[in-house]
XYZ file of C-alpha atoms in Angstrom:
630
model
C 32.854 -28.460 -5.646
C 29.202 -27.365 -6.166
C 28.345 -29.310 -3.054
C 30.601 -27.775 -0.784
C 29.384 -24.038 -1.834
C 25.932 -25.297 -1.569
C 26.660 -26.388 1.706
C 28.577 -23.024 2.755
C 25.395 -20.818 1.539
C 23.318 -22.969 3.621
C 25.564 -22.973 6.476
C 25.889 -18.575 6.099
C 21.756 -18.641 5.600
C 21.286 -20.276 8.966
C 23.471 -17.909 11.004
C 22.341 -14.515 9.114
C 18.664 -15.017 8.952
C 17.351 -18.282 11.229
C 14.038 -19.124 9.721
C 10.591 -20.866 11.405
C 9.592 -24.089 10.006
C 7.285 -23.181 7.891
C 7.671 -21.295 4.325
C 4.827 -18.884 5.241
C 6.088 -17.442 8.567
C 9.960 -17.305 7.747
C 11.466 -14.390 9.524
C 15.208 -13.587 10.883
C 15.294 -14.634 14.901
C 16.890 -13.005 17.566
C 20.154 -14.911 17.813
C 23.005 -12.535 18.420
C 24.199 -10.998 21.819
C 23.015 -7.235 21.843
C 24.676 -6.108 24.690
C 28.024 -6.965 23.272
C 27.450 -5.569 19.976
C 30.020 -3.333 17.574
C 29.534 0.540 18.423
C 31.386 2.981 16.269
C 31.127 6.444 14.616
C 32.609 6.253 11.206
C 32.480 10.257 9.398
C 31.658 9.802 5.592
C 32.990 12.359 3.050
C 30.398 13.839 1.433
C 32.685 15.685 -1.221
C 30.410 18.826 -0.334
C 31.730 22.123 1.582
C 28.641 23.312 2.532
C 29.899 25.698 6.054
C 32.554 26.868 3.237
C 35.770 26.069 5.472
C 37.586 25.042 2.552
C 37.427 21.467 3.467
C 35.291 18.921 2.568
C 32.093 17.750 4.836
C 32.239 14.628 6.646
C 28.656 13.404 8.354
C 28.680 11.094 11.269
C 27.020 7.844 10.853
C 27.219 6.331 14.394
C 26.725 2.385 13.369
C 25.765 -0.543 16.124
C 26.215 -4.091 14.509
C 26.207 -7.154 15.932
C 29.972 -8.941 16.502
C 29.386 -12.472 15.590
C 28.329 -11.692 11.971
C 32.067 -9.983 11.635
C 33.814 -12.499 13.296
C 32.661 -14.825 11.323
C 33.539 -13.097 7.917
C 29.675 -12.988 7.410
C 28.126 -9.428 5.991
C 25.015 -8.029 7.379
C 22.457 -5.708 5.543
C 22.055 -2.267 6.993
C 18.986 -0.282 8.410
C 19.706 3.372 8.297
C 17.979 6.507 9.895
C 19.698 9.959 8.267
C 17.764 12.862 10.375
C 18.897 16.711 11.740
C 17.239 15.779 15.333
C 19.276 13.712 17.134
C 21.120 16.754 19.397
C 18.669 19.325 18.996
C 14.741 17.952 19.388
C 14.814 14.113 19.527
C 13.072 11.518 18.207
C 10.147 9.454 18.709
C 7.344 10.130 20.971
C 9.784 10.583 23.520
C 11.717 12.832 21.915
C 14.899 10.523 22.025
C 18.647 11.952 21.892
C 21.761 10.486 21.326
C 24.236 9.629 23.808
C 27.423 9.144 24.296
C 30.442 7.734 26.237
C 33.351 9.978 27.633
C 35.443 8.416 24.777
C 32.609 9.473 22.356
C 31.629 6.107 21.579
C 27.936 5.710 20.761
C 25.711 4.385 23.430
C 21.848 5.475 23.253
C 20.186 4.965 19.800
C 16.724 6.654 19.856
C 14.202 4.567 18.584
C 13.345 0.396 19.283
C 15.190 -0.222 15.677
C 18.738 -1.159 17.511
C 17.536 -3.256 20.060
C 15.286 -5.822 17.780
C 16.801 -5.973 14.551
C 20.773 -6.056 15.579
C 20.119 -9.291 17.416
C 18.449 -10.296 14.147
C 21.477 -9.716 12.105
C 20.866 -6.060 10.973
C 23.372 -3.377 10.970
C 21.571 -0.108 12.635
C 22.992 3.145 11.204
C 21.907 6.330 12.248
C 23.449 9.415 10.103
C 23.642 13.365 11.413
C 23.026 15.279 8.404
C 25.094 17.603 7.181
C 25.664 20.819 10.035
C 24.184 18.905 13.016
C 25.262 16.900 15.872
C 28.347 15.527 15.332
C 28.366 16.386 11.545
C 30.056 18.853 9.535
C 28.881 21.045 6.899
C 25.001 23.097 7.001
C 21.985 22.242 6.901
C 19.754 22.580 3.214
C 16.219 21.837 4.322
C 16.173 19.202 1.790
C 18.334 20.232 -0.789
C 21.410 18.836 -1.911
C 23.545 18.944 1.282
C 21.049 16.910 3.223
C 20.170 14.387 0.814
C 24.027 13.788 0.195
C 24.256 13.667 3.497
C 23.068 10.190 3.667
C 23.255 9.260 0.217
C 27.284 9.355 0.841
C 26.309 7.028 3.617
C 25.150 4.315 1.606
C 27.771 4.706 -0.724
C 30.237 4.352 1.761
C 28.270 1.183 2.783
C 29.080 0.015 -1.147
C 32.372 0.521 -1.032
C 32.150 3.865 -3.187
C 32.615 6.643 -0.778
C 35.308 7.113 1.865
C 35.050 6.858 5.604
C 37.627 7.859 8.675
C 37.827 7.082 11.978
C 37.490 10.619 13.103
C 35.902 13.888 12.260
C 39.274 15.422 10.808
C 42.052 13.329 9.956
C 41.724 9.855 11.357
C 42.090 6.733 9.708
C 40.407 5.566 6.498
C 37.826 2.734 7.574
C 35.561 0.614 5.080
C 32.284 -1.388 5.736
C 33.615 -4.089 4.810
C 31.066 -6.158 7.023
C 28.099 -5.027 5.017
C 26.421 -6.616 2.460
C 25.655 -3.165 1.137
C 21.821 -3.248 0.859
C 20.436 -0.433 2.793
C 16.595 0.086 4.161
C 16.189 3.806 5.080
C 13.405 4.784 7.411
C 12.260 7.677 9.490
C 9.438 10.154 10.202
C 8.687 13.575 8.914
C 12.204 14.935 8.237
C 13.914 11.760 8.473
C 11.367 10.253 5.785
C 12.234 13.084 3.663
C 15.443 12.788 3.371
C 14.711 8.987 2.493
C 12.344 10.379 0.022
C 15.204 12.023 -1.084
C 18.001 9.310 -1.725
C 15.617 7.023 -2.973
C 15.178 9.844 -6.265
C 18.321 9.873 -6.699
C 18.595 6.244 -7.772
C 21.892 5.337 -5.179
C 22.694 1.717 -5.954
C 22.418 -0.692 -2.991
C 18.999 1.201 -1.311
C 16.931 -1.554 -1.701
C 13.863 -0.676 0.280
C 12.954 2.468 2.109
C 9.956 3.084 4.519
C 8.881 7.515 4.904
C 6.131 8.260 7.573
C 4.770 11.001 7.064
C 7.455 12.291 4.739
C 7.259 15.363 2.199
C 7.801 14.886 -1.317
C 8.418 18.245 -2.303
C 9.336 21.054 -0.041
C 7.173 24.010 -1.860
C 4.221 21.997 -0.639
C 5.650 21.960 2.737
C 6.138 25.725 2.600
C 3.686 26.814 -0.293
C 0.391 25.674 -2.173
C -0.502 26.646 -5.854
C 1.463 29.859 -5.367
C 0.194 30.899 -1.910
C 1.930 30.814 1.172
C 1.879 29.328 4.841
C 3.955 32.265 6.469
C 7.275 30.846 7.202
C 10.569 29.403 6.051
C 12.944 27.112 5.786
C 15.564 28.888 7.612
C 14.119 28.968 11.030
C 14.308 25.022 10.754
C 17.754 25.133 9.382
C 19.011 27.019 12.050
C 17.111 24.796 14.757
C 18.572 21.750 13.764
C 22.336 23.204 13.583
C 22.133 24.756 17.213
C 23.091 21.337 18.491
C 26.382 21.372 16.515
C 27.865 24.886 17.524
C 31.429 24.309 15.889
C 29.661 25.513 12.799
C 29.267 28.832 10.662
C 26.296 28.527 8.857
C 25.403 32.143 8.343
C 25.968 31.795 4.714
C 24.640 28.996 4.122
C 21.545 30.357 6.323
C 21.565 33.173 4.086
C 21.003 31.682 0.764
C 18.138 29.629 2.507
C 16.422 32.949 3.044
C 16.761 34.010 -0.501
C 16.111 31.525 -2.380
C 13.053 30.696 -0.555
C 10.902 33.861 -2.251
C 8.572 35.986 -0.083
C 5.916 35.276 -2.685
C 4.665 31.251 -3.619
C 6.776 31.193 -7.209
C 7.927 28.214 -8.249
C 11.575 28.556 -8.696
C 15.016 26.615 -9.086
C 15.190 26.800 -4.983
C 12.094 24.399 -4.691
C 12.971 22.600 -8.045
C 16.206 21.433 -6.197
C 14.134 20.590 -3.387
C 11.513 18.599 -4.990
C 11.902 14.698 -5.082
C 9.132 14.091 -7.811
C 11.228 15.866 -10.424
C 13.151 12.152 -10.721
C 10.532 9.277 -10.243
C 12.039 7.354 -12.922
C 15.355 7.248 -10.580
C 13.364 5.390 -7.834
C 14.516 1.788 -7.694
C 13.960 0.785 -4.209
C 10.899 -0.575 -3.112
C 8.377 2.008 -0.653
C 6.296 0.871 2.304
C 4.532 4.204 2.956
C 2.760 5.365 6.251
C 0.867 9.322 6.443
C -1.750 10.590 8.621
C -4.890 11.368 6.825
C -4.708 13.910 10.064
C -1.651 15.050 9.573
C -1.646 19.539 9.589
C 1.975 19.337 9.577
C 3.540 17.810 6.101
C 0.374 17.512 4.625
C -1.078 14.357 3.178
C -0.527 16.049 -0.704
C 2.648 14.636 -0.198
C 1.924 10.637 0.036
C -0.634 11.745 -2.368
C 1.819 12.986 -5.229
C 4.789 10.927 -4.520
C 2.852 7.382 -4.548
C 1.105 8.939 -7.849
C 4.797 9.294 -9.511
C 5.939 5.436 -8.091
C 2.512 4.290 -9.223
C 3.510 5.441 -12.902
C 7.268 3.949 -12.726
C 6.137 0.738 -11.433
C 7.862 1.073 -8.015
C 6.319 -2.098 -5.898
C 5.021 -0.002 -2.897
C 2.490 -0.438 0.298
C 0.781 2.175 2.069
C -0.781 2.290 5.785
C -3.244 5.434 6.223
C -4.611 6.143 9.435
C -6.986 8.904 11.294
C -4.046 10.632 13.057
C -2.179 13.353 12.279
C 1.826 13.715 12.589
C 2.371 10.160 14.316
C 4.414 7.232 13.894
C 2.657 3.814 13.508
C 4.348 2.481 16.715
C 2.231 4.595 18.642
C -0.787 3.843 17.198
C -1.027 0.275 15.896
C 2.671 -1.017 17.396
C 2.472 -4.978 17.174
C 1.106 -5.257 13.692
C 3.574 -2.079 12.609
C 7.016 -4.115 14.189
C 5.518 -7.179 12.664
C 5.080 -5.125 9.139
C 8.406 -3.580 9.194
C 10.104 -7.438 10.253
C 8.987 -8.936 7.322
C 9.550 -6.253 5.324
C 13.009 -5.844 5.867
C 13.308 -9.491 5.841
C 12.191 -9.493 2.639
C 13.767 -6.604 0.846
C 17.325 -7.008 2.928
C 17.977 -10.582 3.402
C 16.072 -12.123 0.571
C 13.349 -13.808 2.604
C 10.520 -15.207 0.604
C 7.888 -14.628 3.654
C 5.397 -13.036 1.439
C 5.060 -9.252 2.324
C 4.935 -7.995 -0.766
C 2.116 -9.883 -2.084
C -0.346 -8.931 0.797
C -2.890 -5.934 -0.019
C -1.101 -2.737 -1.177
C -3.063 -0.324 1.717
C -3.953 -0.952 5.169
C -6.590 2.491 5.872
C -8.095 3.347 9.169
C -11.859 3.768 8.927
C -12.986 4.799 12.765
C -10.604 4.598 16.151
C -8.447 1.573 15.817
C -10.766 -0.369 12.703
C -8.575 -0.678 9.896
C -9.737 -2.387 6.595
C -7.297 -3.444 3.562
C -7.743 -2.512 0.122
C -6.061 -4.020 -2.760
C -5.072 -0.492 -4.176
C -4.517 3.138 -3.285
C -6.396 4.603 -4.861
C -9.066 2.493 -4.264
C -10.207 0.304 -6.937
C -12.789 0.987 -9.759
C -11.783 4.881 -8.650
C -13.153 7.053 -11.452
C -13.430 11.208 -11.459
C -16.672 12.557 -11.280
C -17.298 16.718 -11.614
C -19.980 17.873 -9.263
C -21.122 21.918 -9.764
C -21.908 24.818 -6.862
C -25.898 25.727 -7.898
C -27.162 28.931 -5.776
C -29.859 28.676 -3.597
C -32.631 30.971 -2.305
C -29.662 31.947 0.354
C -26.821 34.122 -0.984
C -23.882 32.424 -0.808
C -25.718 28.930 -0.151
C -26.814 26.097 -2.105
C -26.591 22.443 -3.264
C -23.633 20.385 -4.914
C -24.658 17.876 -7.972
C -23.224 16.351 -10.977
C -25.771 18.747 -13.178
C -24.756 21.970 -15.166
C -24.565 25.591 -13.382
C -25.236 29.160 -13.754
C -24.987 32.229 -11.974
C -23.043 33.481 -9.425
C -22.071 34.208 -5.938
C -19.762 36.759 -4.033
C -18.134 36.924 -0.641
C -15.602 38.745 0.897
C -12.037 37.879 2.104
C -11.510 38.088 5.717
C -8.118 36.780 6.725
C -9.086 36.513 10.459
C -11.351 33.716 10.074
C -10.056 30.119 9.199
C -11.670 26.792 8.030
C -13.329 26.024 11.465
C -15.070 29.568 11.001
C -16.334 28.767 7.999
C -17.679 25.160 8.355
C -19.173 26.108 11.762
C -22.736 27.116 10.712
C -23.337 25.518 7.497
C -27.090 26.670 7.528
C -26.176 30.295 8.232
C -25.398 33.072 5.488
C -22.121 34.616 5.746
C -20.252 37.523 3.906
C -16.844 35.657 4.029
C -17.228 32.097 2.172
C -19.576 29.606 -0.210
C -21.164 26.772 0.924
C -22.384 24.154 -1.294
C -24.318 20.973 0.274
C -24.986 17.265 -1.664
C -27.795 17.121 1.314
C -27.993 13.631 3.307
C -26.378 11.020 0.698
C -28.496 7.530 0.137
C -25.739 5.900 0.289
C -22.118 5.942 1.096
C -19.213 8.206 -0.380
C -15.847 6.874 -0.839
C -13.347 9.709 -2.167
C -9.994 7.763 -2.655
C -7.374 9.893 -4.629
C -6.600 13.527 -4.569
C -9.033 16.034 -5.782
C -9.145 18.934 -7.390
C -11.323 22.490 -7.783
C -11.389 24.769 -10.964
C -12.813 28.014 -9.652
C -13.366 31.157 -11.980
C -13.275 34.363 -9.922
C -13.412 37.995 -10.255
C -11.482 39.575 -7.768
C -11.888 44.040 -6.874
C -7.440 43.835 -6.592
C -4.703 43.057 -7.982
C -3.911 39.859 -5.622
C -6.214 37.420 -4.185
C -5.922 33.773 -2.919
C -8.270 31.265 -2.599
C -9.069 28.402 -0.268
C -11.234 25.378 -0.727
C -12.384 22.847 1.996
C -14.372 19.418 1.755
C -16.546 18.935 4.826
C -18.515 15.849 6.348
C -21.572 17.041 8.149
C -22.853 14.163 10.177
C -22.213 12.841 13.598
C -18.910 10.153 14.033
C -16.750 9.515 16.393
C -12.916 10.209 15.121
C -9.086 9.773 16.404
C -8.799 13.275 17.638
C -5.692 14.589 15.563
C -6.404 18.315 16.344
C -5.464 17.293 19.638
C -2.081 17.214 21.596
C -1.398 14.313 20.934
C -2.581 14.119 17.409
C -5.303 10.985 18.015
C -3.063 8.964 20.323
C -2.613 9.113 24.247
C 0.537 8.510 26.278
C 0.173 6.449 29.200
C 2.689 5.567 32.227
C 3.471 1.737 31.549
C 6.031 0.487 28.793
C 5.935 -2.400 26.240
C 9.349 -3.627 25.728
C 10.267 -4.109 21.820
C 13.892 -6.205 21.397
C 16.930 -6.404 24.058
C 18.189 -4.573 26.398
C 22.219 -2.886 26.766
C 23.335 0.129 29.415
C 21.956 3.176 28.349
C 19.995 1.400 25.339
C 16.665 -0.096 26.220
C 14.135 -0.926 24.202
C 10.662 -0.102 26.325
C 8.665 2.316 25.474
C 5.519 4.482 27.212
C 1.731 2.877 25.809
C -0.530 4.551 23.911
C -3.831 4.426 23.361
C -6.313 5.943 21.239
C -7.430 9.569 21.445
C -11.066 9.806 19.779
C -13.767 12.649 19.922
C -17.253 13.056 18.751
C -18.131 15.356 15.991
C -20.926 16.783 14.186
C -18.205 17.239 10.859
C -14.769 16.824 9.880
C -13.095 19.058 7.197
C -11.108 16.278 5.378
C -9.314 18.178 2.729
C -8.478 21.070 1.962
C -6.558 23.089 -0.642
C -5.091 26.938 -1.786
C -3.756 28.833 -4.141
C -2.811 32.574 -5.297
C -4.525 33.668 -8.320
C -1.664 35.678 -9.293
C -0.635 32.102 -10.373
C -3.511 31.513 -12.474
C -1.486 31.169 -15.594
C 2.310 29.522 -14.219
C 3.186 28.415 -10.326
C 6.761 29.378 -11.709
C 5.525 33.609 -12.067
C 2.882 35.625 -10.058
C 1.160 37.922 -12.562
C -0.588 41.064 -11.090
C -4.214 40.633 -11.467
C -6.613 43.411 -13.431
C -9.650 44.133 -10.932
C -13.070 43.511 -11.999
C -11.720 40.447 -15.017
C -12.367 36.779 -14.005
C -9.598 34.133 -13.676
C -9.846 31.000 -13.938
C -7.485 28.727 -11.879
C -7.518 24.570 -11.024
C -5.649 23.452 -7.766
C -5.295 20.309 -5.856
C -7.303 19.094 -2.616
C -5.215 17.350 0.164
C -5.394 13.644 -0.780
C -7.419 11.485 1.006
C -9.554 7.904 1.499
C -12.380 9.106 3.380
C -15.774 7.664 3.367
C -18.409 10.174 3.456
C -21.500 7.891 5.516
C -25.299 7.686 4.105
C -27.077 10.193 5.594
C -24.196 12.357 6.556
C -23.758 15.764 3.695
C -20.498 16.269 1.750
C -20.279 20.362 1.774
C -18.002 22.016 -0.438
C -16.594 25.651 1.086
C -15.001 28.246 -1.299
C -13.383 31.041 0.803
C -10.210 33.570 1.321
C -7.399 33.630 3.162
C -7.457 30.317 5.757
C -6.070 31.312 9.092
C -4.196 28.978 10.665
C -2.435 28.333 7.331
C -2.354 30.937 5.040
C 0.147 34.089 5.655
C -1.658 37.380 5.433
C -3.333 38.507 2.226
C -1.744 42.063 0.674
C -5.371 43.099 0.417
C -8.471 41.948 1.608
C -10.399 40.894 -1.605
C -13.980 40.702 -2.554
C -14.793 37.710 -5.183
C -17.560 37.292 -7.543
C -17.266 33.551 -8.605
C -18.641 31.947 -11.825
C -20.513 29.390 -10.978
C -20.634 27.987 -14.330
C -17.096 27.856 -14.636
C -16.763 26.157 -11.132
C -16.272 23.078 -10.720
C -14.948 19.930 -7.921
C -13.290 17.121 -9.343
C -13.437 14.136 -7.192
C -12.109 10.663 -7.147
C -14.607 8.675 -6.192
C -14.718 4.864 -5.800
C -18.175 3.255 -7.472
C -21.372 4.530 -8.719
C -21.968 7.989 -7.156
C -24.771 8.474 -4.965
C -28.207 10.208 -5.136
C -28.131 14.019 -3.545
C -30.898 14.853 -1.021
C -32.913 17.783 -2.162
C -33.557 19.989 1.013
C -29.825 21.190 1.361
C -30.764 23.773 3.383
C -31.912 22.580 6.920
C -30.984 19.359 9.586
C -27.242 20.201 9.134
C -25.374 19.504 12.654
C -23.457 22.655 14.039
C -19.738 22.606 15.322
C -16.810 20.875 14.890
C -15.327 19.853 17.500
C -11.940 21.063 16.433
C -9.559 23.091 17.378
C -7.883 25.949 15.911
C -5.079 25.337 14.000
C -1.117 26.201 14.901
C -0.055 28.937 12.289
C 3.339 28.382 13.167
C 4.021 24.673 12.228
C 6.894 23.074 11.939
C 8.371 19.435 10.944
C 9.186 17.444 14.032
């Protein structure tokens, strides 16, 4: 009897997940017929009534599976893609859609993920969340709508949630072909959401893989109490204009108030905000963020790998120089190759090695990538450097010694970032400049930082701003650009098989660099009003100082011997920052300043002469105020 099962297990092995020869370089092979592979839509009840029709939401998960697997009585794992953009914006770098037959049967899946892993025995599923496409309900921007949205998905992939053939009434229908371990991926939104489920601890996600997802939405839409200017309806109601069978007024409505003019922390965000549960995260992470990226900001890798690092999650990370771009178009062989074995591993049990590799893959310069064996880096340690004045107001040098005195400068909300890093030798009324001078050797900042600045503001509400800044010439993937750091050519690449109306070629890419004479490479704001609680903005007495710590975009940068790490105190920072209720004068402490950074080694010795042989402009561009997830 043991025999024979042995020999069925082998026997279902071979035809699920063929293997090379050798142990090292197992992987599943393309062996099943693509073109002739299971399309359906199956709608999932999410036991939510989110559009308030007095019924509950079902969410379209439109599913392509290879046929061989089923006929066979064989189950398949599942790779799953939950996102609001497959009617309204697209995905990819091509801005992908969905499309269908006249019988409404799926037939274009965005993305290369269909057309090589079905014929490598995956399941592809690709949810609508709640109130878009083919889905009904709203959507949340986050909250608990679009998380259950594909949560309910997996679920029904575990036998634990019900299904239908149809988006009202139909007939029930079960996934009874799946093996029930799910791998969610996606960018920005889509990585989210995965962020999302994962929190929630849903048995059977096994693995998921976020590019450049956010980790909590009140970072995506406020810092440390200040704000960026917008909110989350105007993305809620750009994702449900593709699904216009929908009322979402209401819904829309409560998205508007809860999400407070001011930057409070309230129980709106808190429901939004994935790092409240790290102890619920069970499924492994392989993590991917632009150290580039203006849109969700790289705080968010930053915080959430800090909360799996501390609940043992077994995690990788890639960081490169772009900004909001997927690794396909920037580094696509090794990235398919990555996310292969990956999935292998974590899906059908393959013993190929993945997870033993280095934990983070970072991008030094245009396309040269070096491994580390942590993020942060190892032998990482905080070191506190101080702002000293120097014989120009509102210049001087940063060291590890002890301050005094002070400095003052003047808000002015029409200047951003750029503005102020521009002329590093010149004095201005509207920001602080602090210089290490050339470095003897090399800087590596690996972590996320953070500033404690004591300030006396003349009103009652002030915010702050505070950039890091690497003066020396280097040439760098151009993320301010259109393109974020990457170029789109004419020619295609061709990544799996090929069905009618599914292809999987896409457009080349290549590397968009520039030369620079400095790169801001994290930044970081607040409202002093929040001095005391991110949960209450307290009025502020003019003329007492307040002392406030706030976190620096995280980072691995290497600041280069002979290059100058500056650090710049300022105002409001347009291009980010909504408008200021009053334009502020500051007197700072300098005493009770102070820059916390994560640095990797022995810190090295500061140049003296901080004042002169600083290179002028940046080579940036100004930034959107108006951005949005995409």
């Amino acid at each position: 009897m043991r025999a024979s099962v042995a020999v069925v297990l082998a026997l279902l092995f071979s035809v699920v997940t063929p293997i090379a020869a050798s142990a090292a370089t197992q992987v599943s092979e393309p062996v099943y017929d693509f073109a002739g592979a299971i399309r359906e839509t199956v709608w999932v009840n999410t036991g939510l009534d989110g559009d308030a029709d007095g019924q509950p939401d079902r969410v379209a998960a439109d599913i392509v599976r290879p046929k061989e697997p089923a006929a066979q009585g064989i189950k398949i794992p599942v790779i799953m893609d939950a996102s609001p953009y497959y009617a309204c914006c697209g995905r990819g770098n091509e801005s992908e859609l969905k499309t269908y037959d006249s019988a409404g049967r799926p037939v274009g899946f965005p993305l290369f993920y269909d057309n090589y892993f079905v014929p490598r025995g995956y399941a592809i599923v690709l949810v609508d969340l709640a109130g878009t496409n083919r889905s009904q309900g709203c959507a949340d921007v986050g909250g608990p709508s679009d998380v259950t949205s594909a949560k309910a998905v997996v679920d029904w992939l575990n036998g634990r949630a019900q299904g239908y053939t149809a988006k009202t009434g139909g007939s029930a229908t079960t996934a009874g072909w799946s093996t029930g371990k799910v791998g969610m991926i996606g960018k920005s939104y889509d990585a989210t959401i995965a962020n999302g489920v994962a929190a929630t601890g849903v048995d059977g996600l096994k693995t998921i893989v976020p590019i450049a997802g956010i980790s909590s939405w009140y970072n995506y839409y406020r810092s440390d109490g200040a704000t960026f200017g917008f909110n989350p309806v105007g993305l809620a109601q750009t994702v449900e204009r593709g699904n216009s069978g929908q009322n979402c007024s209401a819904a829309n409505q409560k998205l508007t108030q809860g999400a407070t003019s001011n930057g409070d922390y309230g129980p709106f965000w808190s429901a939004r905000d994935y790092l409240s549960t790290p102890g619920s995260v069970r499924a492994s992470v392989l993590l991917s963020h632009g150290l580039g990226d203006l849109n969700v900001q790289t705080i968010h890798f930053g915080q959430w790998w800090d909360r799996l690092a501390a609940n043992g999650v077994e995690r990788k990370i890639w960081l490169s120089q772009t900004g909001h771009v997927d690794p396909f178009d920037y580094r696509r062989a090794q990235w398919v190759d990555t996310l292969h074995k990956w999935f292998d591993h974590y899906l059908l049990g393959i013993d190929n090695g993945i997870e033993r590799g280095p934990m983070a893959s970072i991008e030094r310069a245009p396309d040269q990538w070096v491994d580390q064996s942590s993020w942060p880096a190892a032998n990482t340690a905080g070191v506190t450097y101080r702002p000293h004045a120097g014989t120009s107001a509102g210049l001087g040098s940063l060291t590890t010694a002890p301050s005094s005195g002070a400095a003052a400068f003047t808000d002015s909300p029409r200047l951003s970032e750029t503005d102020w890093a521009a002329q590093p030798s010149s004095v201005s009324a509207n920001r602080l400049l602090y210089s290490t001078g050339k470095l003897d050797r090399d800087l590596q900042i690996s972590g996320t930082s953070t500033i404690t600045v004591t300030a006396t503001p003349n009103t009652s509400t002030a915010q702050l701003s505070a950039v890091l800044v690497d003066y020396g010439p280097a040439t760098i993937r151009n993320y301010t650009g259109s393109g974020e750091g990457i170029k789109t050519g004419t020619g295609e690449t061709c990544w799996g098989a090929n069905a009618p109306g599914d292809n999987g070629c896409y457009r080349v890419t290549t590397t968009d660099s520039v030369n620079v004479g400095s790169e801001i490479f994290s930044r970081g704001w607040a409202d002093l009003g929040n001095y005391r609680s991110l949960s209450k903005e307290e009025p502020l007495t003019p003329g007492k100082p307040y002392t406030m710590t706030f976190r620096l975009a995280s980072t691995d940068h290497v600041v280069p011997k002979g290059h100058q790490l500056a650090l710049i105190i300022g105002g409001t920072d347009a291009g980010f920052l909504g408008q200021p209720r009053a334009t502020t004068k500051f007197s700072v402490d300098l005493a009770k300043t102070s820059l916390n950074l994560p640095v990797v080694g022995a810190a090295p010795t500061f140049g003296l002469d901080v004042s002169v042989d600083l290179p002028l402009g940046l080579g940036h561009l100004r930034l959107n105020p108006e951005i949005r997830l995409g």
